[in-house]
Short mmCIF file of C-alpha atoms and ligand atoms in Angstrom, two decimals:
data_model
loop_
_atom_site.label_atom_id
_atom_site.label_comp_id
_atom_site.label_asym_id
_atom_site.label_seq_id
_atom_site.Cartn_x
_atom_site.Cartn_y
_atom_site.Cartn_z
CA MET B 1 24.82 4.16 48.38
CA LYS B 2 21.95 6.33 49.56
CA LYS B 3 23.00 9.01 47.12
CA ALA B 4 23.09 6.54 44.21
CA LEU B 5 19.61 5.35 45.14
CA LYS B 6 18.37 8.92 45.21
CA ILE B 7 19.75 9.56 41.75
CA ILE B 8 18.15 6.38 40.39
CA LEU B 9 14.84 7.36 41.97
CA ALA B 10 15.10 10.82 40.50
CA VAL B 11 15.82 9.39 37.05
CA VAL B 12 12.90 6.95 37.33
CA ALA B 13 10.62 9.79 38.43
CA LEU B 14 11.75 11.88 35.48
CA VAL B 15 11.18 9.04 33.00
CA LEU B 16 7.72 8.37 34.45
CA ALA B 17 6.85 12.05 34.29
CA LEU B 18 7.99 12.23 30.67
CA ALA B 19 6.10 9.07 29.74
CA GLY B 20 3.02 10.31 31.59
CA GLY B 21 3.33 13.63 29.83
CA LEU B 22 3.70 11.96 26.45
CA ILE B 23 0.72 9.70 27.02
CA GLY B 24 -1.32 12.65 28.26
CA TYR B 25 -0.24 14.59 25.21
CA VAL B 26 -1.07 11.75 22.81
CA ALA B 27 -4.44 11.13 24.50
CA ALA B 28 -5.35 14.80 24.28
CA SER B 29 -3.97 15.61 20.84
CA GLY B 30 -5.25 12.43 19.16
CA ILE B 31 -4.16 11.42 15.68
CA PRO B 32 -1.83 14.06 14.19
CA LYS B 33 -3.16 16.16 11.31
CA TYR B 34 -1.23 16.99 8.16
CA PRO B 35 -1.80 19.98 5.89
CA PRO B 36 -3.32 18.52 2.70
CA GLU B 37 -1.81 19.57 -0.60
CA LYS B 38 -4.08 21.01 -3.28
CA ILE B 39 -3.98 18.67 -6.28
CA ASP B 40 -5.13 20.00 -9.60
CA LEU B 41 -6.87 17.05 -11.18
CA HIS B 42 -9.88 16.65 -13.36
CA VAL B 43 -10.74 13.05 -14.17
CA GLU B 44 -12.55 12.64 -17.43
CA ILE B 45 -15.28 10.05 -16.99
CA THR B 46 -15.37 7.45 -19.76
CA PRO B 47 -17.24 4.13 -19.78
CA GLU B 48 -13.87 2.29 -19.99
CA ARG B 49 -12.59 4.04 -16.88
CA VAL B 50 -15.81 3.40 -14.95
CA ALA B 51 -15.68 -0.31 -15.84
CA ARG B 52 -12.00 -0.65 -14.91
CA GLY B 53 -12.50 1.45 -11.77
CA LYS B 54 -15.35 -0.80 -10.67
CA ARG B 55 -13.06 -3.81 -10.84
CA PHE B 56 -10.44 -2.07 -8.76
CA ALA B 57 -13.03 -0.84 -6.26
CA GLU B 58 -14.37 -4.38 -5.91
CA LEU B 59 -10.87 -5.64 -5.32
CA LEU B 60 -9.73 -2.81 -3.05
CA CYS B 61 -12.60 -0.93 -1.39
CA VAL B 62 -15.70 -3.13 -1.05
CA GLU B 63 -14.31 -5.27 1.75
CA CYS B 64 -14.05 -2.29 4.11
CA HIS B 65 -16.76 0.04 2.83
CA MET B 66 -19.71 -2.19 1.88
CA ASP B 67 -22.39 -2.45 4.50
CA PRO B 68 -23.84 -5.99 4.31
CA HIS B 69 -27.31 -4.53 4.90
CA THR B 70 -27.36 -1.75 2.27
CA LEU B 71 -25.10 -3.68 -0.17
CA ALA B 72 -23.70 -0.25 -1.08
CA LEU B 73 -20.51 1.56 0.00
CA THR B 74 -22.23 3.30 2.92
CA GLY B 75 -19.62 2.27 5.50
CA LYS B 76 -19.54 -0.40 8.17
CA ARG B 77 -17.90 -1.52 11.36
CA LEU B 78 -14.49 -3.07 10.68
CA THR B 79 -14.71 -6.26 12.67
CA ASP B 80 -11.35 -7.64 11.62
CA ALA B 81 -9.24 -4.78 12.94
CA PRO B 82 -7.49 -5.72 16.19
CA ALA B 83 -9.73 -4.97 19.19
CA SER B 84 -6.84 -3.02 20.77
CA PHE B 85 -7.25 -0.37 18.03
CA GLY B 86 -10.64 0.63 19.45
CA PRO B 87 -13.97 0.34 17.59
CA LEU B 88 -13.37 1.40 13.96
CA PHE B 89 -15.88 2.29 11.25
CA SER B 90 -15.30 3.10 7.60
CA LYS B 91 -17.21 5.95 5.96
CA ASN B 92 -20.05 6.40 3.50
CA ILE B 93 -18.29 6.87 0.14
CA THR B 94 -21.38 6.99 -2.04
CA ARG B 95 -22.03 10.14 -4.10
CA ASP B 96 -24.31 11.71 -1.47
CA PRO B 97 -22.94 15.25 -0.93
CA VAL B 98 -23.65 15.31 2.82
CA HIS B 99 -23.30 11.74 4.06
CA GLY B 100 -20.90 10.59 1.35
CA ILE B 101 -18.18 12.08 -0.82
CA GLY B 102 -20.27 13.83 -3.48
CA ALA B 103 -18.74 17.17 -2.50
CA TRP B 104 -15.07 16.05 -2.68
CA THR B 105 -13.00 17.20 -5.67
CA ASP B 106 -11.05 14.73 -7.81
CA GLY B 107 -7.83 16.19 -6.41
CA GLU B 108 -8.96 15.67 -2.81
CA LEU B 109 -9.86 12.06 -3.54
CA ALA B 110 -6.56 11.39 -5.32
CA TYR B 111 -4.59 12.93 -2.46
CA LEU B 112 -6.39 10.78 0.14
CA LEU B 113 -6.06 7.60 -1.92
CA ARG B 114 -2.33 8.16 -2.44
CA THR B 115 -1.30 9.50 0.97
CA GLY B 116 -4.02 8.73 3.55
CA VAL B 117 -4.64 12.43 4.30
CA GLU B 118 -8.23 13.64 4.07
CA ARG B 119 -9.28 17.03 2.73
CA ASP B 120 -9.56 18.50 6.24
CA GLY B 121 -6.06 17.25 7.09
CA SER B 122 -7.17 14.27 9.22
CA PHE B 123 -5.02 11.20 8.74
CA ALA B 124 -6.83 7.92 7.94
CA PRO B 125 -4.56 5.27 9.47
CA ILE B 126 -6.62 2.20 8.59
CA MET B 127 -7.64 3.16 5.09
CA VAL B 128 -5.50 1.67 2.25
CA LYS B 129 -2.95 3.96 0.64
CA LEU B 130 -2.43 3.33 -3.03
CA GLY B 131 1.15 4.47 -3.46
CA HIS B 132 1.96 2.11 -6.33
CA LEU B 133 -1.15 2.05 -8.50
CA SER B 134 -0.74 3.76 -11.89
CA ASP B 135 -2.19 7.23 -12.44
CA GLU B 136 -4.60 5.78 -14.98
CA ASP B 137 -5.87 3.11 -12.57
CA LEU B 138 -6.29 5.69 -9.82
CA ALA B 139 -8.25 7.91 -12.24
CA SER B 140 -10.42 4.89 -13.06
CA ILE B 141 -11.28 4.39 -9.39
CA ILE B 142 -12.25 8.07 -9.12
CA ALA B 143 -14.35 7.83 -12.31
CA PHE B 144 -16.15 4.83 -10.79
CA LEU B 145 -16.82 6.72 -7.55
CA ARG B 146 -18.60 9.35 -9.71
CA SER B 147 -20.74 6.81 -11.57
CA SER B 148 -24.35 5.77 -11.02
CA ASP B 149 -23.40 2.19 -10.15
CA PRO B 150 -25.64 0.92 -7.29
CA LEU B 151 -22.54 0.56 -5.07
CA VAL B 152 -21.93 4.33 -5.12
CA ALA B 153 -25.26 5.92 -6.15
CA PRO B 154 -26.13 8.57 -3.50
CA ARG B 155 -27.37 7.06 -0.24
CA ALA B 156 -28.25 9.50 2.53
CA VAL B 157 -27.30 7.26 5.45
CA ASP B 158 -24.53 7.35 8.01
CA PRO B 159 -22.31 4.36 8.79
CA PRO B 160 -23.48 2.39 11.85
CA GLY B 161 -21.01 4.22 14.12
CA VAL B 162 -18.06 6.57 14.45
CA SER B 163 -14.50 5.34 15.07
CA GLN B 164 -13.08 5.74 18.53
CA PRO B 165 -9.39 5.07 18.01
CA SER B 166 -7.74 3.74 21.16
CA LEU B 167 -4.74 5.28 22.87
CA LEU B 168 -2.62 2.60 21.19
CA THR B 169 -3.87 3.66 17.73
CA LYS B 170 -3.17 7.29 18.53
CA LEU B 171 0.28 6.41 19.85
CA LEU B 172 1.06 4.34 16.73
CA CYS B 173 0.01 7.31 14.60
CA HIS B 174 2.60 9.41 16.38
CA VAL B 175 5.45 6.93 15.92
CA ALA B 176 4.72 4.42 13.14
CA PHE B 177 1.63 5.02 11.00
CA LYS B 178 2.41 7.99 8.77
CA PRO B 179 0.99 9.36 5.51
CA LEU B 180 2.70 8.24 2.31
CA GLU B 181 4.47 10.77 0.11
CA MET B 182 2.44 12.07 -2.83
CA PRO B 183 4.22 10.61 -5.90
CA ARG B 184 6.11 13.32 -7.79
CA ARG B 185 6.49 11.44 -11.07
CA PRO B 186 3.85 9.85 -13.28
CA ILE B 187 3.22 6.18 -12.45
CA VAL B 188 2.59 4.00 -15.49
CA ALA B 189 1.56 0.32 -15.42
CA PRO B 190 3.89 -2.11 -17.26
CA PRO B 191 2.70 -3.50 -20.61
CA ALA B 192 0.52 -6.63 -20.29
CA SER B 193 3.01 -8.47 -22.54
CA ASP B 194 5.54 -8.40 -19.67
CA ARG B 195 3.92 -11.03 -17.47
CA VAL B 196 6.26 -10.90 -14.50
CA ALA B 197 6.23 -7.08 -14.35
CA THR B 198 2.44 -7.07 -14.67
CA GLY B 199 2.20 -9.67 -11.90
CA ARG B 200 4.39 -7.55 -9.64
CA TYR B 201 2.32 -4.46 -10.43
CA LEU B 202 -0.89 -6.30 -9.47
CA ALA B 203 0.52 -8.13 -6.41
CA ILE B 204 1.69 -4.79 -5.00
CA GLY B 205 -0.99 -2.47 -6.44
CA LEU B 206 -3.82 -4.72 -5.28
CA GLU B 207 -2.32 -4.84 -1.79
CA CYS B 208 -1.64 -8.58 -1.65
CA TYR B 209 1.76 -8.16 0.00
CA PRO B 210 0.72 -6.40 3.24
CA CYS B 211 -1.49 -9.33 4.31
CA HIS B 212 0.84 -11.96 2.83
CA SER B 213 4.11 -10.79 4.37
CA ALA B 214 5.16 -11.49 7.97
CA ASP B 215 3.57 -8.61 9.86
CA PHE B 216 1.93 -5.24 9.18
CA LYS B 217 4.42 -3.74 11.60
CA THR B 218 7.38 -4.69 9.38
CA MET B 219 5.83 -3.87 6.02
CA ASN B 220 7.56 -1.27 3.90
CA GLU B 221 5.07 0.69 1.85
CA ALA B 222 7.74 2.74 0.08
CA ALA B 223 9.77 -0.33 -0.97
CA PRO B 224 7.40 -3.32 -0.68
CA GLU B 225 10.07 -5.96 -1.42
CA LYS B 226 11.85 -4.86 1.75
CA SER B 227 8.85 -5.83 3.90
CA GLY B 228 9.66 -8.45 6.55
CA GLY B 229 9.05 -11.97 5.21
CA TYR B 230 7.90 -10.66 1.82
CA PHE B 231 5.09 -12.97 0.63
CA GLY B 232 6.13 -15.64 3.17
CA GLY B 233 2.75 -15.42 4.96
CA GLY B 234 2.13 -15.96 8.65
CA ASN B 235 0.69 -12.51 9.25
CA GLN B 236 -1.90 -12.82 11.98
CA LEU B 237 -5.26 -11.49 10.83
CA LEU B 238 -8.74 -11.90 12.27
CA ASP B 239 -11.65 -13.91 10.92
CA VAL B 240 -15.31 -12.76 11.01
CA ALA B 241 -15.63 -13.94 14.60
CA GLY B 242 -12.48 -12.02 15.62
CA ARG B 243 -10.39 -15.19 15.97
CA PRO B 244 -6.79 -15.28 14.67
CA ILE B 245 -6.22 -16.59 11.16
CA TYR B 246 -2.84 -16.61 9.43
CA SER B 247 -2.15 -15.54 5.86
CA ALA B 248 -0.70 -18.16 3.50
CA ASN B 249 2.90 -18.37 2.28
CA LEU B 250 2.68 -17.51 -1.44
CA THR B 251 6.35 -18.06 -2.26
CA ALA B 252 7.30 -21.14 -4.28
CA ASP B 253 8.54 -23.12 -1.27
CA ASP B 254 7.39 -26.71 -1.84
CA GLU B 255 6.40 -27.53 1.71
CA THR B 256 5.11 -24.38 3.35
CA GLY B 257 4.35 -22.28 0.28
CA ILE B 258 2.62 -22.94 -3.03
CA GLY B 259 5.62 -24.48 -4.82
CA LYS B 260 3.59 -27.53 -5.82
CA TRP B 261 0.64 -25.54 -7.15
CA SER B 262 0.14 -25.26 -10.90
CA GLU B 263 -0.88 -21.97 -12.46
CA ALA B 264 -4.41 -23.37 -12.86
CA ASP B 265 -4.53 -24.23 -9.12
CA PHE B 266 -3.52 -20.68 -8.28
CA VAL B 267 -5.95 -19.03 -10.69
CA ARG B 268 -8.79 -21.13 -9.29
CA ALA B 269 -7.93 -20.33 -5.65
CA LEU B 270 -7.63 -16.62 -6.41
CA LYS B 271 -10.65 -16.17 -8.66
CA LYS B 272 -13.02 -18.86 -7.40
CA GLY B 273 -11.95 -19.32 -3.79
CA PHE B 274 -11.11 -23.03 -3.64
CA ARG B 275 -7.75 -24.70 -2.99
CA PRO B 276 -6.67 -27.82 -4.89
CA ASP B 277 -7.98 -29.96 -1.98
CA ARG B 278 -11.40 -28.26 -2.49
CA THR B 279 -11.39 -26.46 0.84
CA VAL B 280 -12.60 -22.89 0.65
CA VAL B 281 -10.01 -20.12 1.04
CA ARG B 282 -11.27 -18.38 4.12
CA TYR B 283 -12.12 -14.79 4.97
CA PRO B 284 -10.44 -12.23 5.11
CA MET B 285 -9.22 -13.61 1.78
CA LEU B 286 -12.11 -13.26 -0.67
CA PRO B 287 -12.36 -14.61 -4.22
CA SER B 288 -11.35 -12.09 -6.92
CA PRO B 289 -13.57 -12.97 -9.90
CA GLU B 290 -12.87 -9.47 -11.25
CA LEU B 291 -9.38 -10.56 -12.34
CA SER B 292 -8.95 -12.06 -15.80
CA ASP B 293 -7.17 -15.42 -16.10
CA GLU B 294 -4.24 -13.55 -17.67
CA GLU B 295 -3.96 -11.17 -14.73
CA ALA B 296 -4.23 -13.94 -12.13
CA GLY B 297 -1.68 -15.98 -14.12
CA ALA B 298 0.67 -12.98 -14.22
CA ILE B 299 0.55 -12.75 -10.41
CA TYR B 300 1.46 -16.46 -10.28
CA ALA B 301 4.36 -15.91 -12.69
CA TYR B 302 5.64 -13.04 -10.54
CA LEU B 303 5.31 -15.00 -7.28
CA ARG B 304 7.54 -17.74 -8.80
CA THR B 305 10.31 -15.10 -8.98
CA VAL B 306 9.99 -13.98 -5.34
CA PRO B 307 12.73 -15.47 -3.08
CA LYS B 308 11.35 -18.63 -1.46
CA ILE B 309 10.70 -18.56 2.25
CA HIS B 310 10.43 -21.74 4.29
CA HIS B 311 8.01 -20.57 6.89
CA ALA B 312 6.24 -23.18 8.96
CA PHE B 313 3.81 -21.13 11.02
CA ALA B 314 0.80 -22.28 12.92
CA ARG B 315 -1.99 -22.56 10.37
CA PRO B 316 -5.35 -22.57 12.10
CA LEU B 317 -6.89 -26.02 12.12
CA PRO B 318 -10.08 -26.56 10.18
CA PRO B 319 -13.06 -25.99 12.46
CA ALA B 320 -13.73 -28.81 14.89
CA PRO B 321 -16.64 -30.87 13.57
CA VAL B 322 -19.82 -29.64 15.21
CA ALA B 323 -21.42 -32.53 17.02
CA SER B 324 -24.99 -31.62 16.23
CA GLY B 325 -28.18 -33.54 15.81
CA ASP B 326 -28.79 -31.09 12.98
CA GLU B 327 -27.15 -32.46 9.83
CA GLY B 328 -27.52 -29.10 8.08
CA LYS B 329 -25.71 -27.27 10.87
CA ARG B 330 -22.91 -29.81 10.73
CA LEU B 331 -22.53 -29.25 6.97
CA TYR B 332 -22.72 -25.45 7.30
CA HIS B 333 -19.69 -25.67 9.59
CA GLN B 334 -17.90 -28.42 7.67
CA TYR B 335 -17.95 -26.44 4.39
CA GLN B 336 -16.99 -23.31 6.34
CA CYS B 337 -19.94 -21.21 5.26
CA THR B 338 -19.12 -19.73 8.69
CA SER B 339 -15.98 -18.18 7.20
CA CYS B 340 -18.04 -15.47 5.46
CA HIS B 341 -21.50 -15.80 6.99
CA GLY B 342 -20.51 -16.37 10.62
CA GLU B 343 -22.25 -18.85 12.88
CA ASP B 344 -25.42 -16.76 12.95
CA GLY B 345 -25.75 -16.26 9.18
CA VAL B 346 -24.66 -12.60 9.15
CA GLY B 347 -20.86 -12.20 8.96
CA ILE B 348 -19.84 -10.11 5.95
CA ALA B 349 -22.99 -11.05 4.02
CA ASP B 350 -26.38 -11.59 5.61
CA LEU B 351 -28.03 -14.79 4.42
CA ARG B 352 -30.97 -14.66 6.81
CA HIS B 353 -33.26 -13.25 4.11
CA ALA B 354 -32.19 -15.84 1.56
CA ALA B 355 -35.60 -17.52 1.59
CA GLU B 356 -37.20 -14.21 0.56
CA HIS B 357 -34.69 -13.62 -2.24
CA TYR B 358 -34.79 -17.25 -3.44
CA PRO B 359 -38.30 -18.41 -2.55
CA THR B 360 -37.95 -22.05 -3.62
CA ASP B 361 -35.42 -24.65 -2.52
CA ALA B 362 -34.47 -25.14 -6.16
CA ALA B 363 -33.66 -21.41 -6.53
CA LEU B 364 -31.60 -21.44 -3.33
CA GLU B 365 -29.73 -24.54 -4.43
CA ASN B 366 -29.03 -22.95 -7.79
CA TRP B 367 -27.65 -19.82 -6.09
CA ILE B 368 -25.38 -21.81 -3.76
CA LYS B 369 -24.11 -23.89 -6.67
CA ASN B 370 -23.66 -21.10 -9.21
CA ALA B 371 -23.82 -17.68 -7.57
CA PRO B 372 -21.20 -16.12 -9.90
CA ALA B 373 -23.23 -17.22 -12.94
CA ILE B 374 -26.22 -15.33 -11.51
CA LYS B 375 -24.29 -12.30 -10.22
CA PRO B 376 -20.89 -12.16 -11.94
CA ASP B 377 -19.12 -9.88 -9.45
CA THR B 378 -20.28 -11.65 -6.29
CA LYS B 379 -17.77 -12.86 -3.71
CA MET B 380 -19.98 -15.88 -2.99
CA PRO B 381 -18.11 -18.93 -4.33
CA ALA B 382 -19.75 -21.45 -6.69
CA TRP B 383 -20.10 -24.68 -4.71
CA GLN B 384 -21.10 -26.90 -7.63
CA GLY B 385 -18.78 -29.89 -7.71
CA VAL B 386 -17.55 -29.19 -4.18
CA ILE B 387 -20.67 -30.06 -2.19
CA PRO B 388 -22.14 -33.50 -3.05
CA GLU B 389 -25.77 -33.44 -4.26
CA ALA B 390 -27.09 -35.28 -1.19
CA ASP B 391 -25.83 -32.53 1.12
CA TYR B 392 -27.88 -29.69 -0.40
CA PRO B 393 -31.32 -30.44 1.13
CA PRO B 394 -30.15 -30.48 4.78
CA LEU B 395 -27.82 -27.51 4.18
CA ILE B 396 -30.62 -25.45 2.62
CA ALA B 397 -33.01 -26.39 5.44
CA TYR B 398 -30.43 -25.04 7.89
CA VAL B 399 -29.88 -21.81 5.91
CA LYS B 400 -33.64 -21.22 6.07
CA LYS B 401 -33.61 -21.90 9.81
CA LEU B 402 -30.97 -19.20 10.33
CA GLY B 403 -33.47 -16.72 8.85
CA VAL B 404 -36.24 -17.56 11.32
CA ARG B 405 -36.23 -15.17 14.27
C1 LIG Z 1 -8.80 -1.56 5.39
C2 LIG Z 1 -10.07 -0.91 5.25
C3 LIG Z 1 -10.29 0.09 4.15
C4 LIG Z 1 -10.10 -0.10 2.80
C5 LIG Z 1 -9.56 -1.34 2.11
C6 LIG Z 1 -10.53 1.11 2.17
N1 LIG Z 1 -10.94 2.02 3.11
FE1 LIG Z 1 -11.58 3.94 2.76
N2 LIG Z 1 -11.72 4.24 4.76
C7 LIG Z 1 -11.52 3.29 5.73
C8 LIG Z 1 -11.69 3.90 7.05
C9 LIG Z 1 -11.58 3.18 8.39
C10 LIG Z 1 -12.01 5.25 6.81
C11 LIG Z 1 -12.27 6.33 7.85
C12 LIG Z 1 -10.97 7.04 8.16
C13 LIG Z 1 -10.12 6.20 9.09
O1 LIG Z 1 -10.52 5.99 10.21
O2 LIG Z 1 -9.03 5.73 8.69
C14 LIG Z 1 -12.01 5.42 5.36
C15 LIG Z 1 -12.26 6.64 4.73
C16 LIG Z 1 -12.38 6.81 3.36
C17 LIG Z 1 -12.71 8.06 2.71
C18 LIG Z 1 -12.97 9.39 3.40
C19 LIG Z 1 -14.43 9.60 3.54
C20 LIG Z 1 -14.82 10.74 4.44
O3 LIG Z 1 -15.96 11.19 4.33
O4 LIG Z 1 -14.01 11.17 5.27
C21 LIG Z 1 -12.74 7.81 1.36
C22 LIG Z 1 -13.02 8.80 0.24
C23 LIG Z 1 -12.41 6.40 1.18
N3 LIG Z 1 -12.20 5.83 2.41
C24 LIG Z 1 -12.34 5.76 -0.04
C25 LIG Z 1 -11.86 4.47 -0.23
C26 LIG Z 1 -11.63 3.86 -1.52
C27 LIG Z 1 -11.95 4.52 -2.85
C28 LIG Z 1 -11.09 2.63 -1.30
C29 LIG Z 1 -10.60 1.63 -2.31
C30 LIG Z 1 -9.59 2.11 -3.21
C31 LIG Z 1 -11.01 2.46 0.16
N4 LIG Z 1 -11.49 3.59 0.76
C32 LIG Z 1 -10.52 1.32 0.79
C33 LIG Z 1 -11.17 1.98 5.54
C34 LIG Z 1 -10.82 1.42 4.32
C1 LIG Z 2 -6.93 -8.99 3.99
C2 LIG Z 2 -5.74 -9.81 3.88
C3 LIG Z 2 -5.47 -10.49 2.55
C4 LIG Z 2 -5.33 -9.90 1.32
C5 LIG Z 2 -5.47 -8.42 0.96
C6 LIG Z 2 -4.98 -10.96 0.41
N1 LIG Z 2 -4.95 -12.16 1.06
FE1 LIG Z 2 -4.61 -13.96 0.21
N2 LIG Z 2 -4.97 -14.89 2.00
C7 LIG Z 2 -5.20 -14.24 3.19
C8 LIG Z 2 -5.40 -15.23 4.23
C9 LIG Z 2 -5.69 -14.95 5.70
C10 LIG Z 2 -5.27 -16.50 3.62
C11 LIG Z 2 -5.41 -17.86 4.30
C12 LIG Z 2 -6.85 -18.30 4.22
C13 LIG Z 2 -7.12 -19.64 4.88
O1 LIG Z 2 -6.30 -20.10 5.68
O2 LIG Z 2 -8.15 -20.25 4.54
C14 LIG Z 2 -5.01 -16.24 2.22
C15 LIG Z 2 -4.85 -17.24 1.25
C16 LIG Z 2 -4.51 -17.01 -0.06
C17 LIG Z 2 -4.31 -18.05 -1.05
C18 LIG Z 2 -4.44 -19.54 -0.78
C19 LIG Z 2 -3.07 -20.09 -0.48
C20 LIG Z 2 -3.01 -21.37 0.30
O3 LIG Z 2 -1.89 -21.90 0.46
O4 LIG Z 2 -4.03 -21.84 0.79
C21 LIG Z 2 -3.91 -17.43 -2.21
C22 LIG Z 2 -3.57 -18.10 -3.51
C23 LIG Z 2 -3.91 -16.01 -1.96
N3 LIG Z 2 -4.28 -15.79 -0.65
C24 LIG Z 2 -3.55 -15.04 -2.89
C25 LIG Z 2 -3.71 -13.67 -2.70
C26 LIG Z 2 -3.48 -12.67 -3.72
C27 LIG Z 2 -2.92 -12.93 -5.09
C28 LIG Z 2 -3.85 -11.47 -3.18
C29 LIG Z 2 -3.92 -10.09 -3.85
C30 LIG Z 2 -4.74 -10.04 -5.05
C31 LIG Z 2 -4.28 -11.73 -1.80
N4 LIG Z 2 -4.17 -13.07 -1.56
C32 LIG Z 2 -4.72 -10.75 -0.93
C33 LIG Z 2 -5.28 -12.88 3.38
C34 LIG Z 2 -5.24 -11.92 2.38
C1 LIG Z 3 -15.91 -16.36 0.59
C2 LIG Z 3 -17.09 -15.90 1.27
C3 LIG Z 3 -18.34 -16.76 1.27
C4 LIG Z 3 -18.44 -18.08 1.63
C5 LIG Z 3 -17.35 -19.02 2.10
C6 LIG Z 3 -19.84 -18.41 1.51
N1 LIG Z 3 -20.55 -17.33 1.10
FE1 LIG Z 3 -22.57 -17.23 0.79
N2 LIG Z 3 -22.41 -15.30 0.23
C7 LIG Z 3 -21.24 -14.57 0.21
C8 LIG Z 3 -21.53 -13.21 -0.20
C9 LIG Z 3 -20.51 -12.08 -0.34
C10 LIG Z 3 -22.91 -13.14 -0.43
C11 LIG Z 3 -23.71 -11.92 -0.89
C12 LIG Z 3 -24.00 -12.15 -2.32
C13 LIG Z 3 -24.22 -10.94 -3.16
O1 LIG Z 3 -25.33 -10.43 -3.16
O2 LIG Z 3 -23.27 -10.57 -3.84
C14 LIG Z 3 -23.42 -14.48 -0.16
C15 LIG Z 3 -24.76 -14.84 -0.28
C16 LIG Z 3 -25.29 -16.06 0.07
C17 LIG Z 3 -26.69 -16.40 0.00
C18 LIG Z 3 -27.81 -15.51 -0.53
C19 LIG Z 3 -28.23 -14.50 0.49
C20 LIG Z 3 -29.28 -13.56 -0.02
O3 LIG Z 3 -30.20 -13.26 0.73
O4 LIG Z 3 -29.17 -13.09 -1.16
C21 LIG Z 3 -26.80 -17.69 0.45
C22 LIG Z 3 -28.06 -18.52 0.56
C23 LIG Z 3 -25.48 -18.14 0.80
N3 LIG Z 3 -24.58 -17.13 0.56
C24 LIG Z 3 -25.19 -19.41 1.27
C25 LIG Z 3 -23.91 -19.86 1.56
C26 LIG Z 3 -23.61 -21.21 1.99
C27 LIG Z 3 -24.64 -22.29 2.25
C28 LIG Z 3 -22.26 -21.28 2.12
C29 LIG Z 3 -21.43 -22.51 2.48
C30 LIG Z 3 -21.62 -23.67 1.65
C31 LIG Z 3 -21.72 -19.98 1.77
N4 LIG Z 3 -22.74 -19.15 1.43
C32 LIG Z 3 -20.37 -19.67 1.80
C33 LIG Z 3 -20.00 -15.02 0.53
C34 LIG Z 3 -19.67 -16.30 0.94
#
């Protein structure tokens, strides 16, 4: 008996020593590095590529790289990454050669965007990896990054901080988060005439499926359709305040998915940000006005072909009505302006200077009603027809109050 106990104790001690050693090793060695491959690529910059690349960058990069204060891709703190990953910041990807990526070659950019490996061999675990986008679309993104668009024009500023990945992040990078393979064959987008194939290309290439499948931990980047709960939603994400929010089931299940939605319902939700019941689709889902109706419709057509999943997960309840003597505050919460602007008016887009940018109430009202008509690529939804006329004056008074410090 005593002997058995001794053996067990010895085994436990050994396991603990190994685990301790591993953790010590992971803590000290950090995120593994990978030798980057030299890619011979020269992207010819054409106006068509810059325009197409801008659309893709707005759909794929702005959310993580746009600082709400500079309104350029100068990097920001990623507030919706799980707190257990440690504080994370994206980088300045404007054309500045020192603070941004002005000194990167086209090949270095392509290699990072495809695999997640930077030019010095560091692995970027959080950054999207575009393993399925066509070569032409990737070239368009690179052409855009070289353009003089205000989003990427050189800005000599550093992001507001430097990432400090936690032990968990480092550990995950040793066992789960790995670079993607550099594609060995040309990737070509399907012809627009094939709606379902185009929809699949966009739903995967625009990274809809990672958020909309069951869990990032069971997603399969090499074979997306094999991801756990493919497009069945329920993936737990974080809202601007760091509270859990669950992605929606986009399969055609009638009860828990979007089986009852028409194509027009879907196109409106995706491009304009409102569901058929007129509630706003909340952050981290943002409207995609960059997509054409045909492209959004193609995604709908493709989603109808994805196996239905009946997935009744806990959808977060709409925010509890704020019992406030301030009617404007109540409305600000009721319409979920909080979803993007937070309770304090900052969130992903700072509205505390709105009264300077729109000096009259009429101008502010016009912006809130029709922002995309004023600034076509904005992610601010158009509230005309959603908010009744009588609600604008108190709502605007409250927006102005948020700006008073
Ligand atoms: C989910 C958030 C996220 C998205 C989406 C994203 N990035 Fe990043 N990006 C990061 C983070 C975070 C880093 C810093 C490396 C890291 O910690 O992973 C980074 C680093 C980079 C770098 C390296 C810069 C340097 O100086 O080291 C480039 C270039 C870049 N991103 C370009 C892009 C482009 C282009 C897109 C859109 C196609 C994009 N990123 C989309 C989060 C993101
Ligand atoms: C960063 C994660 C993320 C990405 C990327 C993303 N979504 Fe979403 N999406 C969500 C979340 C979370 C919700 C639920 C929002 C809510 O509850 O208000 C949602 C809701 C939706 C809805 C509303 C469905 C409903 O039943 O209310 C549609 C439609 C949708 N997404 C389509 C897409 C498409 C198409 C793409 C790719 C172009 C995409 N999403 C990319 C997170 C994401
Ligand atoms: C889906 C995200 C989202 C929601 C929801 C949202 N906004 Fe916005 N809003 C934005 C973005 C992004 C901007 C930055 C606009 C830009 O310059 O592109 C913005 C800008 C603004 C501005 C102008 C700020 C300035 O100084 O230029 C005001 C005012 C504003 N929003 C009010 C509201 C109100 C009121 C609500 C609720 C009824 C609301 N927003 C809901 C995303 C959102």
